Amino acid sequence: MAAILPTGLRNGMKGLDANRYATKKTVAQGMLDIALLTSNASQLKYVLQVGPKHEFYTLLVVLISISIVLQLLVGLLFVIIGGLDLNDHEDQPSAVVLNDVIVIFIFVISVINIIISAFGIEYSNNPLILERLSYINNEYLRKRNYTAG
């Protein structure tokens, strides 16, 4: 004789709640996005502090900026997709399209950050920080001599 199971149970196990799963996935992805955004902001700060003396200054500023903008777009898409009801058949096509767009953006962000790492934020053949400090010191001395004379 077949047993009658409560609604939502299959083989004695509770069925998957798609909305709960999607929400948890979105929150986890959002946390990773925040971590990468923080890292990119720190990298951008470093490159801007070193200035044009960095051999890949323009390339790094452009790539890091693109990465940050794409991450902000992904964050916005997370908010939008988080508000969709996956059990509602009208929301499902939008959720699929948004999810595909998010995956593409995340892939592009990953490739950009691999390139950023390859061109070295922290490492360079030249002692850039020492050169920058020397430049600042020379500018200070030049201004001091100019005002004294």
mmCIF file of C-alpha atoms in Angstrom:
data_model
loop_
_atom_site.group_PDB
_atom_site.id
_atom_site.type_symbol
_atom_site.label_atom_id
_atom_site.label_comp_id
_atom_site.label_asym_id
_atom_site.label_seq_id
_atom_site.Cartn_x
_atom_site.Cartn_y
_atom_site.Cartn_z
ATOM 1 C CA MET A 1 0.000 0.000 0.000
ATOM 2 C CA ALA A 2 1.401 3.414 -0.971
ATOM 3 C CA ALA A 3 2.028 5.876 1.815
ATOM 4 C CA ILE A 4 0.693 9.380 1.453
ATOM 5 C CA LEU A 5 3.486 11.885 2.020
ATOM 6 C CA PRO A 6 3.020 15.463 3.155
ATOM 7 C CA THR A 7 3.122 18.133 0.456
ATOM 8 C CA GLY A 8 6.630 18.911 -0.779
ATOM 9 C CA LEU A 9 8.123 15.581 0.329
ATOM 10 C CA ARG A 10 9.555 13.033 -2.099
ATOM 11 C CA ASN A 11 10.897 9.693 -0.934
ATOM 12 C CA GLY A 12 10.652 10.963 2.633
ATOM 13 C CA MET A 13 12.867 13.994 1.890
ATOM 14 C CA LYS A 14 11.801 17.597 1.648
ATOM 15 C CA GLY A 15 11.884 19.015 -1.905
ATOM 16 C CA LEU A 16 14.263 21.770 -2.985
ATOM 17 C CA ASP A 17 13.006 25.296 -2.402
ATOM 18 C CA ALA A 18 14.353 27.064 -5.481
ATOM 19 C CA ASN A 19 13.872 30.547 -4.020
ATOM 20 C CA ARG A 20 15.779 29.728 -0.837
ATOM 21 C CA TYR A 21 18.593 28.096 -2.813
ATOM 22 C CA ALA A 22 18.842 31.038 -5.225
ATOM 23 C CA THR A 23 18.846 33.547 -2.367
ATOM 24 C CA LYS A 24 21.667 31.731 -0.549
ATOM 25 C CA LYS A 25 23.631 31.454 -3.803
ATOM 26 C CA THR A 26 23.143 35.149 -4.532
ATOM 27 C CA VAL A 27 24.263 36.164 -1.034
ATOM 28 C CA ALA A 28 27.386 33.979 -1.299
ATOM 29 C CA GLN A 29 28.238 35.410 -4.719
ATOM 30 C CA GLY A 30 27.643 38.908 -3.391
ATOM 31 C CA MET A 31 30.103 38.330 -0.546
ATOM 32 C CA LEU A 32 32.765 37.172 -3.016
ATOM 33 C CA ASP A 33 32.004 40.197 -5.193
ATOM 34 C CA ILE A 34 32.534 42.504 -2.197
ATOM 35 C CA ALA A 35 35.875 40.830 -1.426
ATOM 36 C CA LEU A 36 37.063 41.250 -5.019
ATOM 37 C CA LEU A 37 35.768 44.833 -5.126
ATOM 38 C CA THR A 38 37.762 45.626 -1.980
ATOM 39 C CA SER A 39 40.869 44.050 -3.499
ATOM 40 C CA ASN A 40 40.466 46.006 -6.749
ATOM 41 C CA ALA A 41 39.966 49.267 -4.855
ATOM 42 C CA SER A 42 43.198 48.594 -2.954
ATOM 43 C CA GLN A 43 45.024 47.787 -6.202
ATOM 44 C CA LEU A 44 43.725 50.977 -7.818
ATOM 45 C CA LYS A 45 44.859 53.008 -4.809
ATOM 46 C CA TYR A 46 48.347 51.503 -5.052
ATOM 47 C CA VAL A 47 48.665 52.165 -8.789
ATOM 48 C CA LEU A 48 47.443 55.743 -8.396
ATOM 49 C CA GLN A 49 49.869 56.362 -5.514
ATOM 50 C CA VAL A 50 52.808 55.052 -7.529
ATOM 51 C CA GLY A 51 51.671 57.114 -10.489
ATOM 52 C CA PRO A 52 52.782 57.034 -14.113
ATOM 53 C CA LYS A 53 56.215 55.761 -13.083
ATOM 54 C CA HIS A 54 54.676 52.267 -13.010
ATOM 55 C CA GLU A 55 55.530 50.653 -16.326
ATOM 56 C CA PHE A 56 51.907 49.516 -16.863
ATOM 57 C CA TYR A 57 50.167 52.462 -15.184
ATOM 58 C CA THR A 58 47.559 53.229 -17.861
ATOM 59 C CA LEU A 59 46.784 49.580 -18.573
ATOM 60 C CA LEU A 60 46.297 48.773 -14.893
ATOM 61 C CA VAL A 61 44.150 51.842 -14.193
ATOM 62 C CA VAL A 62 41.897 50.984 -17.154
ATOM 63 C CA LEU A 63 41.620 47.259 -16.323
ATOM 64 C CA ILE A 64 41.004 47.814 -12.618
ATOM 65 C CA SER A 65 38.394 50.482 -13.391
ATOM 66 C CA ILE A 66 36.587 48.185 -15.853
ATOM 67 C CA SER A 67 36.651 45.393 -13.266
ATOM 68 C CA ILE A 68 35.158 47.667 -10.602
ATOM 69 C CA VAL A 69 32.388 48.910 -12.928
ATOM 70 C CA LEU A 70 31.497 45.347 -13.972
ATOM 71 C CA GLN A 71 31.431 44.257 -10.324
ATOM 72 C CA LEU A 72 29.021 47.072 -9.496
ATOM 73 C CA LEU A 73 26.806 45.968 -12.402
ATOM 74 C CA VAL A 74 26.901 42.369 -11.163
ATOM 75 C CA GLY A 75 25.937 43.577 -7.686
ATOM 76 C CA LEU A 76 22.968 45.448 -9.155
ATOM 77 C CA LEU A 77 21.938 42.347 -11.119
ATOM 78 C CA PHE A 78 22.175 40.296 -7.897
ATOM 79 C CA VAL A 79 19.709 42.673 -6.260
ATOM 80 C CA ILE A 80 17.350 42.397 -9.234
ATOM 81 C CA ILE A 81 17.553 38.608 -9.490
ATOM 82 C CA GLY A 82 17.146 38.281 -5.722
ATOM 83 C CA GLY A 83 13.731 39.926 -5.992
ATOM 84 C CA LEU A 84 12.436 37.426 -8.547
ATOM 85 C CA ASP A 85 10.182 34.526 -7.547
ATOM 86 C CA LEU A 86 11.526 31.399 -9.240
ATOM 87 C CA ASN A 87 8.275 29.567 -8.543
ATOM 88 C CA ASP A 88 6.403 32.180 -10.601
ATOM 89 C CA HIS A 89 6.453 31.061 -14.239
ATOM 90 C CA GLU A 90 6.446 34.696 -15.404
ATOM 91 C CA ASP A 91 9.706 35.440 -13.518
ATOM 92 C CA GLN A 92 11.572 32.331 -14.687
ATOM 93 C CA PRO A 93 12.608 33.557 -18.177
ATOM 94 C CA SER A 94 13.922 36.821 -16.702
ATOM 95 C CA ALA A 95 15.817 34.906 -14.021
ATOM 96 C CA VAL A 96 17.446 32.652 -16.623
ATOM 97 C CA VAL A 97 18.536 35.616 -18.776
ATOM 98 C CA LEU A 98 19.832 37.591 -15.774
ATOM 99 C CA ASN A 99 21.702 34.545 -14.498
ATOM 100 C CA ASP A 100 23.350 34.068 -17.913
ATOM 101 C CA VAL A 101 24.358 37.752 -18.027
ATOM 102 C CA ILE A 102 25.805 37.497 -14.508
ATOM 103 C CA VAL A 103 27.836 34.410 -15.479
ATOM 104 C CA ILE A 104 29.235 36.216 -18.543
ATOM 105 C CA PHE A 105 30.134 39.314 -16.490
ATOM 106 C CA ILE A 106 31.813 37.176 -13.814
ATOM 107 C CA PHE A 107 33.828 35.375 -16.503
ATOM 108 C CA VAL A 108 34.972 38.717 -17.970
ATOM 109 C CA ILE A 109 35.805 40.039 -14.473
ATOM 110 C CA SER A 110 37.866 36.899 -13.804
ATOM 111 C CA VAL A 111 39.825 37.246 -17.060
ATOM 112 C CA ILE A 112 40.465 40.946 -16.374
ATOM 113 C CA ASN A 113 41.742 40.168 -12.872
ATOM 114 C CA ILE A 114 44.032 37.442 -14.218
ATOM 115 C CA ILE A 115 45.506 40.022 -16.602
ATOM 116 C CA ILE A 116 45.844 42.531 -13.728
ATOM 117 C CA SER A 117 47.742 39.922 -11.720
ATOM 118 C CA ALA A 118 49.973 39.096 -14.687
ATOM 119 C CA PHE A 119 51.073 42.725 -15.018
ATOM 120 C CA GLY A 120 51.966 42.852 -11.346
ATOM 121 C CA ILE A 121 50.476 45.312 -8.927
ATOM 122 C CA GLU A 122 52.967 44.738 -6.105
ATOM 123 C CA TYR A 123 56.031 43.738 -8.099
ATOM 124 C CA SER A 124 58.005 45.718 -10.611
ATOM 125 C CA ASN A 125 61.582 45.664 -11.857
ATOM 126 C CA ASN A 126 62.056 49.227 -10.599
ATOM 127 C CA PRO A 127 61.893 50.232 -6.926
ATOM 128 C CA LEU A 128 58.864 52.431 -7.653
ATOM 129 C CA ILE A 129 58.131 53.509 -4.116
ATOM 130 C CA LEU A 130 61.706 54.655 -3.563
ATOM 131 C CA GLU A 131 61.611 56.527 -6.877
ATOM 132 C CA ARG A 132 58.327 58.156 -5.873
ATOM 133 C CA LEU A 133 59.710 59.203 -2.479
ATOM 134 C CA SER A 134 62.821 60.574 -4.154
ATOM 135 C CA TYR A 135 60.642 62.540 -6.595
ATOM 136 C CA ILE A 136 58.542 63.980 -3.742
ATOM 137 C CA ASN A 137 61.695 64.900 -1.817
ATOM 138 C CA ASN A 138 63.232 66.593 -4.878
ATOM 139 C CA GLU A 139 60.019 68.549 -5.508
ATOM 140 C CA TYR A 140 59.970 69.658 -1.870
ATOM 141 C CA LEU A 141 63.603 70.801 -2.049
ATOM 142 C CA ARG A 142 62.998 72.575 -5.369
ATOM 143 C CA LYS A 143 60.008 74.486 -3.949
ATOM 144 C CA ARG A 144 61.911 75.300 -0.779
ATOM 145 C CA ASN A 145 64.855 76.689 -2.758
ATOM 146 C CA TYR A 146 62.467 78.621 -5.020
ATOM 147 C CA THR A 147 60.729 80.338 -2.084
ATOM 148 C CA ALA A 148 64.058 81.011 -0.307
ATOM 149 C CA GLY A 149 65.671 82.624 -3.356
#
